[in-house]
mmCIF file of C-alpha atoms in Angstrom:
data_model
loop_
_atom_site.group_PDB
_atom_site.id
_atom_site.type_symbol
_atom_site.label_atom_id
_atom_site.label_comp_id
_atom_site.label_asym_id
_atom_site.label_seq_id
_atom_site.Cartn_x
_atom_site.Cartn_y
_atom_site.Cartn_z
ATOM 1 C CA MET A 7 51.798 85.007 62.266
ATOM 2 C CA GLU A 8 52.434 88.537 62.832
ATOM 3 C CA LEU A 9 52.072 87.302 67.160
ATOM 4 C CA GLU A 10 53.508 83.964 66.169
ATOM 5 C CA GLU A 11 57.090 85.614 64.824
ATOM 6 C CA MET A 12 57.355 88.391 67.750
ATOM 7 C CA LYS A 13 57.963 85.497 70.615
ATOM 8 C CA ASN A 14 60.141 84.123 68.498
ATOM 9 C CA THR A 15 62.155 87.015 68.062
ATOM 10 C CA TRP A 16 61.599 88.339 71.783
ATOM 11 C CA GLY A 17 63.035 85.473 72.690
ATOM 12 C CA GLU A 18 65.970 85.541 70.203
ATOM 13 C CA LEU A 19 66.527 88.775 72.162
ATOM 14 C CA SER A 20 66.173 88.217 75.406
ATOM 15 C CA LYS A 21 68.700 84.819 74.883
ATOM 16 C CA ARG A 22 71.209 86.838 73.232
ATOM 17 C CA VAL A 23 70.492 89.909 76.416
ATOM 18 C CA GLU A 24 71.733 86.797 79.145
ATOM 19 C CA LYS A 25 74.773 85.884 76.685
ATOM 20 C CA GLN A 26 76.391 88.844 76.121
ATOM 21 C CA GLU A 27 74.468 89.246 80.688
ATOM 22 C CA ILE A 28 76.906 86.854 81.046
ATOM 23 C CA ARG A 29 79.851 87.743 78.730
ATOM 24 C CA THR A 30 80.004 91.190 80.529
ATOM 25 C CA ASN A 31 79.940 89.705 83.959
ATOM 26 C CA GLN A 32 82.643 87.341 83.456
ATOM 27 C CA LEU A 33 84.464 90.451 81.202
ATOM 28 C CA ILE A 34 83.623 92.405 84.804
ATOM 29 C CA GLU A 35 85.483 89.445 87.243
ATOM 30 C CA LYS A 36 88.280 88.999 85.006
ATOM 31 C CA ILE A 37 89.067 92.685 84.151
ATOM 32 C CA THR A 38 89.199 92.534 88.653
ATOM 33 C CA GLN A 39 91.467 89.634 88.668
ATOM 34 C CA LYS A 40 94.404 90.838 87.092
ATOM 35 C CA ASN A 41 93.551 93.980 88.717
ATOM 36 C CA TYR A 42 93.101 92.164 92.093
ATOM 37 C CA ASN A 43 96.195 90.504 91.364
ATOM 38 C CA SER A 44 97.370 93.757 90.309
ATOM 39 C CA LYS A 45 97.707 95.461 93.293
ATOM 40 C CA MET A 46 98.872 92.512 95.293
ATOM 41 C CA ASN A 47 102.052 91.945 93.189
ATOM 42 C CA ILE A 48 103.121 95.317 94.402
ATOM 43 C CA ILE A 49 103.196 94.038 97.931
ATOM 44 C CA GLY A 50 104.621 90.048 96.442
ATOM 45 C CA TYR A 51 107.074 92.368 94.163
ATOM 46 C CA SER A 52 108.667 94.098 97.785
ATOM 47 C CA GLU A 53 108.303 90.972 99.810
ATOM 48 C CA PHE A 54 110.394 88.845 96.523
ATOM 49 C CA ILE A 55 113.046 91.787 97.221
ATOM 50 C CA GLY A 56 113.169 91.785 100.702
ATOM 51 C CA THR A 57 113.505 88.167 100.182
ATOM 52 C CA ILE A 58 117.074 88.377 98.062
ATOM 53 C CA ILE A 59 118.543 90.099 100.436
ATOM 54 C CA CYS A 60 118.155 88.673 103.668
ATOM 55 C CA TYR A 61 119.308 84.886 102.378
ATOM 56 C CA LEU A 62 122.710 87.415 101.226
ATOM 57 C CA GLY A 63 122.400 88.532 104.853
ATOM 58 C CA ALA A 64 122.139 84.451 105.832
ATOM 59 C CA SER A 65 125.298 84.032 103.135
ATOM 60 C CA TYR A 66 126.825 86.369 104.386
ATOM 61 C CA ILE A 67 126.370 84.728 108.081
ATOM 62 C CA LEU A 68 127.293 82.579 106.968
ATOM 63 C CA MET A 69 130.383 82.219 104.981
ATOM 64 C CA ASN A 70 131.984 83.784 107.724
ATOM 65 C CA PHE A 71 131.227 82.371 110.257
ATOM 66 C CA THR A 72 134.302 80.579 111.455
ATOM 67 C CA LYS A 73 136.139 84.344 112.278
ATOM 68 C CA ILE A 74 133.378 84.641 114.723
ATOM 69 C CA ASP A 75 135.219 82.976 117.702
ATOM 70 C CA GLU A 76 132.399 83.214 121.154
ATOM 71 C CA VAL A 77 130.087 80.592 121.974
ATOM 72 C CA LEU A 78 127.640 83.149 122.596
ATOM 73 C CA ILE A 79 128.158 84.803 119.361
ATOM 74 C CA GLN A 80 127.850 81.827 117.317
ATOM 75 C CA VAL A 81 124.357 81.353 118.683
ATOM 76 C CA PHE A 82 123.755 84.831 117.420
ATOM 77 C CA ALA A 83 124.501 84.007 114.833
ATOM 78 C CA GLY A 84 122.427 80.731 113.929
ATOM 79 C CA ILE A 85 119.520 82.858 115.186
ATOM 80 C CA SER A 86 120.335 85.183 112.708
ATOM 81 C CA VAL A 87 120.870 83.446 109.898
ATOM 82 C CA ALA A 88 117.194 81.349 111.149
ATOM 83 C CA LEU A 89 115.329 84.413 110.810
ATOM 84 C CA LEU A 90 116.713 85.493 107.228
ATOM 85 C CA PHE A 91 115.175 82.299 106.091
ATOM 86 C CA ILE A 92 112.251 82.103 108.040
ATOM 87 C CA LEU A 93 111.483 86.075 108.167
ATOM 88 C CA PRO A 94 110.611 85.855 104.044
ATOM 89 C CA VAL A 95 108.472 82.625 104.120
ATOM 90 C CA ILE A 96 106.279 83.272 106.726
ATOM 91 C CA SER A 97 105.335 86.816 104.229
ATOM 92 C CA LEU A 98 105.140 85.284 100.985
ATOM 93 C CA LYS A 99 102.873 81.950 102.542
ATOM 94 C CA SER A 100 101.088 85.770 103.735
ATOM 95 C CA VAL A 101 100.780 87.778 100.156
ATOM 96 C CA ARG A 102 100.620 84.054 98.887
ATOM 97 C CA ALA A 103 96.865 83.710 101.036
ATOM 98 C CA MET A 104 95.882 87.064 100.218
ATOM 99 C CA LYS A 105 97.094 86.443 95.907
ATOM 100 C CA ASN A 106 95.210 82.636 95.972
ATOM 101 C CA ILE A 107 91.435 84.267 96.532
ATOM 102 C CA SER A 108 89.544 83.907 93.458
ATOM 103 C CA ILE A 109 87.153 86.309 92.453
ATOM 104 C CA SER A 110 85.635 84.321 90.179
ATOM 105 C CA SER A 111 85.000 81.673 91.831
ATOM 106 C CA ASN A 112 83.618 83.285 95.012
ATOM 107 C CA THR A 113 80.406 85.389 95.704
ATOM 108 C CA TYR A 114 80.676 88.742 96.394
ATOM 109 C CA LEU A 115 80.259 87.741 99.857
ATOM 110 C CA GLU A 116 83.105 85.457 100.375
ATOM 111 C CA ILE A 117 85.367 87.598 98.964
ATOM 112 C CA ILE A 118 84.590 90.387 101.353
ATOM 113 C CA ASN A 119 85.287 87.595 103.901
ATOM 114 C CA LEU A 120 88.483 85.487 102.642
ATOM 115 C CA PHE A 121 90.159 89.572 101.654
ATOM 116 C CA GLY A 122 89.522 90.841 105.433
ATOM 117 C CA ARG A 123 90.295 87.094 106.751
ATOM 118 C CA GLN A 124 93.782 87.724 105.006
ATOM 119 C CA LYS A 125 94.699 90.724 105.815
ATOM 120 C CA ILE A 126 94.122 90.937 109.300
ATOM 121 C CA ARG A 127 96.758 87.519 108.537
ATOM 122 C CA PHE A 128 98.338 89.558 106.650
ATOM 123 C CA GLN A 129 99.554 92.175 109.072
ATOM 124 C CA LYS A 130 98.958 90.110 111.701
ATOM 125 C CA LEU A 131 102.549 89.072 110.650
ATOM 126 C CA GLN A 132 103.555 92.290 108.932
ATOM 127 C CA LYS A 133 103.597 93.541 113.017
ATOM 128 C CA LEU A 134 105.113 89.679 114.085
ATOM 129 C CA ASN A 135 108.279 90.764 111.340
ATOM 130 C CA VAL A 136 108.933 93.754 112.412
ATOM 131 C CA ALA A 137 109.309 92.603 116.417
ATOM 132 C CA LEU A 138 111.535 89.848 115.322
ATOM 133 C CA GLY A 139 112.602 91.909 113.031
ATOM 134 C CA LEU A 140 114.141 94.096 116.285
ATOM 135 C CA PHE A 141 114.903 91.183 118.062
ATOM 136 C CA PHE A 142 117.049 89.712 114.889
ATOM 137 C CA MET A 143 118.838 93.679 115.302
ATOM 138 C CA LEU A 144 119.323 93.191 118.734
ATOM 139 C CA ILE A 145 121.914 89.932 118.122
ATOM 140 C CA ILE A 146 122.633 90.862 114.182
ATOM 141 C CA LEU A 147 124.868 93.514 116.226
ATOM 142 C CA PRO A 148 127.367 90.831 117.708
ATOM 143 C CA VAL A 149 127.549 89.195 115.401
ATOM 144 C CA LEU A 150 128.748 91.523 112.183
ATOM 145 C CA ALA A 151 130.961 93.412 115.189
ATOM 146 C CA ALA A 152 132.916 89.572 115.667
ATOM 147 C CA ILE A 153 133.026 89.191 111.929
ATOM 148 C CA GLN A 154 135.061 92.560 111.654
ATOM 149 C CA GLY A 155 137.337 91.345 114.181
ATOM 150 C CA LYS A 156 135.519 93.744 116.755
ATOM 151 C CA SER A 157 133.752 94.008 120.073
ATOM 152 C CA LEU A 158 130.380 96.876 120.232
ATOM 153 C CA ASP A 159 132.513 98.006 123.237
ATOM 154 C CA GLN A 160 135.579 99.123 121.217
ATOM 155 C CA ILE A 161 133.184 100.840 118.439
ATOM 156 C CA PRO A 162 133.179 105.429 119.460
ATOM 157 C CA ASN A 163 129.502 106.031 120.666
ATOM 158 C CA PHE A 164 128.500 102.722 119.499
ATOM 159 C CA TRP A 165 124.816 102.459 122.152
ATOM 160 C CA THR A 166 124.886 106.694 122.628
ATOM 161 C CA LEU A 167 124.485 107.687 118.419
ATOM 162 C CA ILE A 168 125.281 104.651 117.019
ATOM 163 C CA PHE A 169 122.609 101.920 118.122
ATOM 164 C CA PRO A 170 120.465 104.848 118.908
ATOM 165 C CA ILE A 171 119.763 106.310 114.856
ATOM 166 C CA PHE A 172 119.744 102.149 114.014
ATOM 167 C CA VAL A 173 116.924 101.581 116.263
ATOM 168 C CA LEU A 174 115.329 104.629 114.797
ATOM 169 C CA PHE A 175 116.435 104.105 110.562
ATOM 170 C CA PHE A 176 114.878 100.529 111.395
ATOM 171 C CA LEU A 177 111.452 102.058 113.260
ATOM 172 C CA VAL A 178 110.841 105.266 110.982
ATOM 173 C CA PHE A 179 111.827 102.196 107.617
ATOM 174 C CA SER A 180 108.847 99.256 108.782
ATOM 175 C CA TRP A 181 106.102 101.891 109.995
ATOM 176 C CA TRP A 182 106.571 103.821 105.997
ATOM 177 C CA VAL A 183 106.671 99.791 105.139
ATOM 178 C CA LEU A 184 103.650 98.902 107.150
ATOM 179 C CA LYS A 185 102.102 102.017 106.357
ATOM 180 C CA SER A 186 102.620 101.414 101.944
ATOM 181 C CA TYR A 187 100.782 97.568 102.564
ATOM 182 C CA ASN A 188 97.611 99.310 104.505
ATOM 183 C CA LYS A 189 97.878 102.061 101.908
ATOM 184 C CA VAL A 190 97.069 98.813 98.242
ATOM 185 C CA LEU A 191 95.211 96.839 100.895
ATOM 186 C CA SER A 192 93.133 100.127 101.345
ATOM 187 C CA ALA A 193 92.619 100.498 97.832
ATOM 188 C CA THR A 194 91.872 96.536 96.715
ATOM 189 C CA LYS A 195 89.198 96.575 99.327
ATOM 190 C CA LYS A 196 87.580 99.658 98.423
ATOM 191 C CA MET A 197 87.682 97.305 94.580
ATOM 192 C CA LEU A 198 86.613 94.419 95.797
ATOM 193 C CA SER A 199 84.029 96.969 97.395
ATOM 194 C CA ASP A 200 82.640 98.742 94.228
ATOM 195 C CA ILE A 201 82.328 95.177 92.124
ATOM 196 C CA ASN A 202 78.768 94.954 93.544
ATOM 197 C CA ASN A 203 78.347 98.221 92.632
#
């Protein structure tokens, strides 16, 4: 009789331990998913603010398009508006792809592989955005000057001082943003690596 009671008690304890282990694993997955989303939101919020700025810039160009007389500058304005609409979409889609990685529905190895692929894709798209941003900077300057009713040649020290400082500022800012994003991505990768431990 005592042996039978011990078996039953042991069986009940085993079931409780299994249920507790399942609950613990689910809780860990929820916390990890929440932390993961929190880290991705850091990038997402930055990209969202950048999107608003780009759309405001595109609106400004469109509202002042009639002030541009030269056909070439009008083409530059059209390309600028297209870039201001397309670049944020590329960024937001890549952030969303990274954010949509589900920790609870994938195995550990799948999560790491999926995150690695999305991270590389995101970094490539950010580098593409920097390159397109430089191109945008080159074509927007004549557009902005035309909206002001000026030519770039009329602005004193434009090519010798203003333009190089503008390029330097853009490159430093881009480097800082990419460095910040890589820091967040590295912390996220470390957090995901710690799941298995």
